[in-house]
Amino acid sequence: EADIYQTPRYLVIGTGKKITLECSQTMGHDKMYWYQQDPGMELHLIHYSYGVNSTEKGDLSSESTVSRIRTEHFPLTLESARPSHTSQYLCASSEQDVGELFFGEGSRLTVL
Amino acid sequence: QKEVEQDPGPLSVPEGAIVSLNCTYSNSAFQYFMWYRQYSRKGPELLMYTYSSGNKEDGRFTAQVDKSSKYISLFIRDSQPSDSATYLCAMSAESNYQLIWGAGTKLIIKP
């Protein structure tokens, strides 16, 4: 079982609110990722990090930001949530460049 | 056109049947091929991982890669109700390790 945790699992908020989705892993992996998943659609990479103080944007344009101050922690922040941000956000980590991704259970965000 | 195409299903089969799930792709540079299983309200988990062409077997699961046809398959033998999930294919090239995902096929195994 993967040791990667996401909180909150479900969140319903109003437009304009600031939110932070938390992601922590206890496997010591340097590589961490945030994906967005909508029903019936493929996963899209929105942010990734190859180590502490390293963050990059993925292929899907996102208004969110991330930080990587500690190896085990990779939070995602939306400064001002909008209904278009409604989605499931999946955090993952890996040990190698192309290897197994370990996913958290996801954070399902609904913006009203 | 998407780089990776996957029939969304749902695919509904009786328990014990052999299941075939497929993905096609357009980028001939893809070398790494993966199948992930995602249960409802959970994150995906890796099921099978293959490099380049050929077959790989793990218990009831067999992954096949046909690079000449740009086609990968996952076979499930003696399917069980616990196999009911969405199956996602993912692949990447050696030059850029970013994974490209299929949209997933929803599989339902009827008892």
Short mmCIF file of C-alpha atoms in Angstrom, two decimals:
data_model
loop_
_atom_site.label_atom_id
_atom_site.label_comp_id
_atom_site.label_asym_id
_atom_site.label_seq_id
_atom_site.Cartn_x
_atom_site.Cartn_y
_atom_site.Cartn_z
CA GLU A 1 0.00 0.00 0.00
CA ALA A 2 1.31 3.43 -0.99
CA ASP A 3 2.29 5.82 1.78
CA ILE A 4 1.04 9.02 0.19
CA TYR A 5 -1.72 11.03 1.75
CA GLN A 6 -3.94 13.82 0.51
CA THR A 7 -6.17 16.13 2.49
CA PRO A 8 -8.91 17.12 2.28
CA ARG A 9 -10.55 14.25 0.39
CA TYR A 10 -13.58 16.39 -0.43
CA LEU A 11 -13.95 20.17 -0.39
CA VAL A 12 -16.84 22.43 -1.38
CA ILE A 13 -16.07 26.14 -1.35
CA GLY A 14 -17.33 29.40 -2.75
CA THR A 15 -15.83 31.40 -5.59
CA GLY A 16 -12.91 33.61 -4.64
CA LYS A 17 -11.72 31.55 -1.69
CA LYS A 18 -8.10 30.56 -1.24
CA ILE A 19 -7.49 26.85 -0.80
CA THR A 20 -4.52 24.60 -0.22
CA LEU A 21 -4.57 20.91 -1.03
CA GLU A 22 -2.10 18.98 1.06
CA CYS A 23 0.02 16.05 -0.10
CA SER A 24 2.54 14.13 1.99
CA GLN A 25 4.55 10.99 1.32
CA THR A 26 6.68 8.92 3.67
CA MET A 27 8.65 6.98 1.05
CA GLY A 28 11.45 9.53 0.69
CA HIS A 29 10.76 9.99 -3.03
CA ASP A 30 12.38 13.00 -4.66
CA LYS A 31 9.86 13.22 -7.51
CA MET A 32 6.34 14.41 -6.83
CA TYR A 33 3.48 15.34 -9.14
CA TRP A 34 0.04 16.93 -9.21
CA TYR A 35 -2.45 15.68 -11.77
CA GLN A 36 -5.94 16.89 -12.61
CA GLN A 37 -8.55 14.28 -13.48
CA ASP A 38 -12.01 15.01 -14.85
CA PRO A 39 -14.64 12.28 -15.51
CA GLY A 40 -13.97 10.39 -18.72
CA MET A 41 -10.82 12.39 -19.40
CA GLU A 42 -7.16 11.54 -19.27
CA LEU A 43 -4.94 12.63 -16.38
CA HIS A 44 -3.22 15.93 -17.02
CA LEU A 45 0.01 16.93 -15.29
CA ILE A 46 -0.27 20.40 -13.77
CA HIS A 47 2.87 20.58 -11.58
CA TYR A 48 5.88 18.46 -10.76
CA SER A 49 8.97 18.60 -8.58
CA TYR A 50 12.22 16.67 -8.78
CA GLY A 51 13.35 17.66 -5.32
CA VAL A 52 13.40 20.29 -2.62
CA ASN A 53 13.11 23.84 -4.00
CA SER A 54 12.43 22.48 -7.50
CA THR A 55 9.00 23.01 -9.09
CA GLU A 56 7.86 23.05 -12.72
CA LYS A 57 4.58 23.54 -14.53
CA GLY A 58 3.15 20.60 -16.39
CA ASP A 59 1.45 20.39 -19.75
CA LEU A 60 -1.91 21.66 -18.53
CA SER A 61 -2.12 25.36 -17.85
CA SER A 62 -3.17 25.89 -14.27
CA GLU A 63 -3.72 28.92 -12.07
CA SER A 64 -2.52 26.95 -9.08
CA THR A 65 0.91 27.16 -7.48
CA VAL A 66 3.00 24.61 -5.61
CA SER A 67 5.93 24.61 -3.22
CA ARG A 68 8.48 22.00 -2.17
CA ILE A 69 10.21 23.05 1.00
CA ARG A 70 10.47 19.54 2.41
CA THR A 71 10.96 16.27 0.54
CA GLU A 72 7.82 14.72 1.97
CA HIS A 73 5.45 17.65 1.43
CA PHE A 74 4.08 19.07 -1.85
CA PRO A 75 1.08 21.35 -1.29
CA LEU A 76 -0.98 22.90 -4.09
CA THR A 77 -2.59 26.33 -3.63
CA LEU A 78 -5.35 28.15 -5.48
CA GLU A 79 -5.32 31.82 -4.54
CA SER A 80 -8.84 32.52 -5.80
CA ALA A 81 -10.98 29.52 -6.64
CA ARG A 82 -13.41 29.59 -9.58
CA PRO A 83 -16.05 27.09 -10.74
CA SER A 84 -13.69 26.08 -13.59
CA HIS A 85 -11.35 24.69 -10.92
CA THR A 86 -13.91 22.05 -9.99
CA SER A 87 -12.11 18.75 -10.52
CA GLN A 88 -10.30 15.88 -8.85
CA TYR A 89 -6.68 16.57 -7.97
CA LEU A 90 -4.33 13.61 -7.64
CA CYS A 91 -0.92 13.78 -6.00
CA ALA A 92 1.74 11.19 -6.85
CA SER A 93 5.37 10.42 -6.15
CA SER A 94 8.02 8.24 -7.76
CA GLU A 95 11.54 7.09 -7.18
CA GLN A 96 12.73 6.98 -10.80
CA ASP A 97 12.32 9.08 -13.94
CA VAL A 98 10.14 6.47 -15.61
CA GLY A 99 8.83 4.12 -13.04
CA GLU A 100 5.94 3.41 -10.82
CA LEU A 101 3.89 6.39 -9.73
CA PHE A 102 2.34 6.07 -6.30
CA PHE A 103 -0.90 8.01 -6.08
CA GLY A 104 -2.84 9.42 -3.18
CA GLU A 105 -6.59 8.90 -3.02
CA GLY A 106 -7.28 12.32 -4.49
CA SER A 107 -8.88 15.59 -3.41
CA ARG A 108 -12.24 16.27 -5.00
CA LEU A 109 -12.79 20.03 -5.22
CA THR A 110 -16.12 21.68 -5.98
CA VAL A 111 -16.22 25.45 -6.39
CA LEU A 112 -19.70 26.99 -6.29
CA GLN B 1 -6.22 14.05 -32.33
CA LYS B 2 -5.15 12.64 -28.98
CA GLU B 3 -1.75 11.00 -28.67
CA VAL B 4 -3.29 8.05 -26.83
CA GLU B 5 -6.74 6.68 -27.61
CA GLN B 6 -8.65 4.38 -25.29
CA ASP B 7 -12.26 3.21 -25.53
CA PRO B 8 -14.07 4.56 -22.46
CA GLY B 9 -16.51 1.63 -22.22
CA PRO B 10 -18.13 0.58 -20.06
CA LEU B 11 -17.14 -2.96 -20.90
CA SER B 12 -19.37 -5.44 -19.09
CA VAL B 13 -18.45 -9.14 -19.03
CA PRO B 14 -19.48 -12.16 -16.93
CA GLU B 15 -17.25 -13.46 -14.17
CA GLY B 16 -14.62 -15.88 -15.45
CA ALA B 17 -14.41 -14.34 -18.92
CA ILE B 18 -11.17 -13.24 -20.58
CA VAL B 19 -11.03 -9.48 -20.84
CA SER B 20 -9.10 -7.54 -23.46
CA LEU B 21 -8.39 -3.85 -22.95
CA ASN B 22 -6.58 -1.79 -25.57
CA CYS B 23 -4.92 1.51 -26.32
CA THR B 24 -3.62 2.93 -29.56
CA TYR B 25 -1.07 5.69 -29.83
CA SER B 26 0.44 7.92 -32.48
CA ASN B 27 3.92 8.75 -31.17
CA SER B 28 6.43 6.18 -32.42
CA ALA B 29 8.95 7.42 -29.82
CA PHE B 30 7.01 5.88 -26.93
CA GLN B 31 9.10 3.16 -25.27
CA TYR B 32 7.60 2.77 -21.79
CA PHE B 33 4.10 1.39 -21.45
CA MET B 34 2.06 1.07 -18.29
CA TRP B 35 -1.36 -0.07 -17.18
CA TYR B 36 -2.89 1.41 -14.05
CA ARG B 37 -6.06 0.28 -12.29
CA GLN B 38 -8.27 2.84 -10.58
CA TYR B 39 -11.07 1.85 -8.24
CA SER B 40 -13.90 4.30 -7.65
CA ARG B 41 -12.88 7.20 -5.38
CA LYS B 42 -9.27 5.99 -5.23
CA GLY B 43 -6.03 6.95 -6.94
CA PRO B 44 -4.61 4.83 -9.77
CA GLU B 45 -2.23 1.97 -8.91
CA LEU B 46 0.32 0.40 -11.23
CA LEU B 47 -0.69 -2.97 -12.61
CA MET B 48 1.79 -3.70 -15.39
CA TYR B 49 4.92 -2.04 -16.75
CA THR B 50 6.68 -2.95 -20.00
CA TYR B 51 9.58 -1.51 -21.90
CA SER B 52 9.58 -1.58 -25.71
CA SER B 53 7.81 -4.48 -27.45
CA GLY B 54 6.75 -7.90 -26.30
CA ASN B 55 4.63 -9.59 -23.68
CA LYS B 56 4.72 -9.55 -19.92
CA GLU B 57 2.73 -11.82 -17.66
CA ASP B 58 1.89 -11.42 -13.98
CA GLY B 59 -0.62 -13.88 -12.58
CA ARG B 60 -3.94 -13.41 -14.36
CA PHE B 61 -2.70 -10.31 -16.19
CA THR B 62 -0.79 -10.15 -19.48
CA ALA B 63 0.42 -6.95 -21.12
CA GLN B 64 1.25 -6.88 -24.83
CA VAL B 65 2.99 -4.18 -26.82
CA ASP B 66 2.96 -4.08 -30.62
CA LYS B 67 5.07 -1.12 -31.60
CA SER B 68 4.68 -1.75 -35.34
CA SER B 69 0.93 -1.25 -34.98
CA LYS B 70 1.22 1.32 -32.17
CA TYR B 71 -1.13 -0.81 -30.10
CA ILE B 72 -0.99 -2.09 -26.54
CA SER B 73 -3.26 -4.55 -24.79
CA LEU B 74 -4.01 -5.80 -21.31
CA PHE B 75 -5.57 -9.24 -20.95
CA ILE B 76 -7.24 -10.40 -17.76
CA ARG B 77 -7.89 -14.14 -17.42
CA ASP B 78 -10.51 -15.65 -15.13
CA SER B 79 -11.95 -12.21 -14.43
CA GLN B 80 -13.35 -11.55 -10.96
CA PRO B 81 -15.87 -8.99 -9.67
CA SER B 82 -12.95 -7.40 -7.79
CA ASP B 83 -11.43 -6.57 -11.20
CA SER B 84 -14.26 -4.08 -11.77
CA ALA B 85 -12.46 -0.74 -12.07
CA THR B 86 -11.26 1.78 -14.59
CA TYR B 87 -8.09 0.75 -16.43
CA LEU B 88 -5.77 3.52 -17.60
CA CYS B 89 -2.94 3.10 -20.06
CA ALA B 90 0.04 5.44 -19.89
CA MET B 91 3.20 5.74 -21.94
CA SER B 92 6.28 7.87 -22.39
CA ALA B 93 9.28 8.37 -24.63
CA GLU B 94 12.90 8.01 -23.61
CA SER B 95 13.68 11.61 -24.51
CA ASN B 96 10.93 13.02 -22.33
CA TYR B 97 9.74 10.98 -19.42
CA GLN B 98 6.42 12.77 -19.11
CA LEU B 99 3.62 10.23 -19.07
CA ILE B 100 0.82 10.55 -21.62
CA TRP B 101 -2.40 8.94 -20.39
CA GLY B 102 -5.40 7.34 -22.00
CA ALA B 103 -8.81 8.40 -20.72
CA GLY B 104 -9.44 4.97 -19.18
CA THR B 105 -11.81 2.06 -19.86
CA LYS B 106 -14.42 1.26 -17.26
CA LEU B 107 -14.66 -2.50 -16.73
CA ILE B 108 -17.58 -4.22 -15.01
CA ILE B 109 -17.37 -7.90 -14.11
CA LYS B 110 -20.82 -9.35 -13.44
CA PRO B 111 -21.03 -12.14 -10.82
#
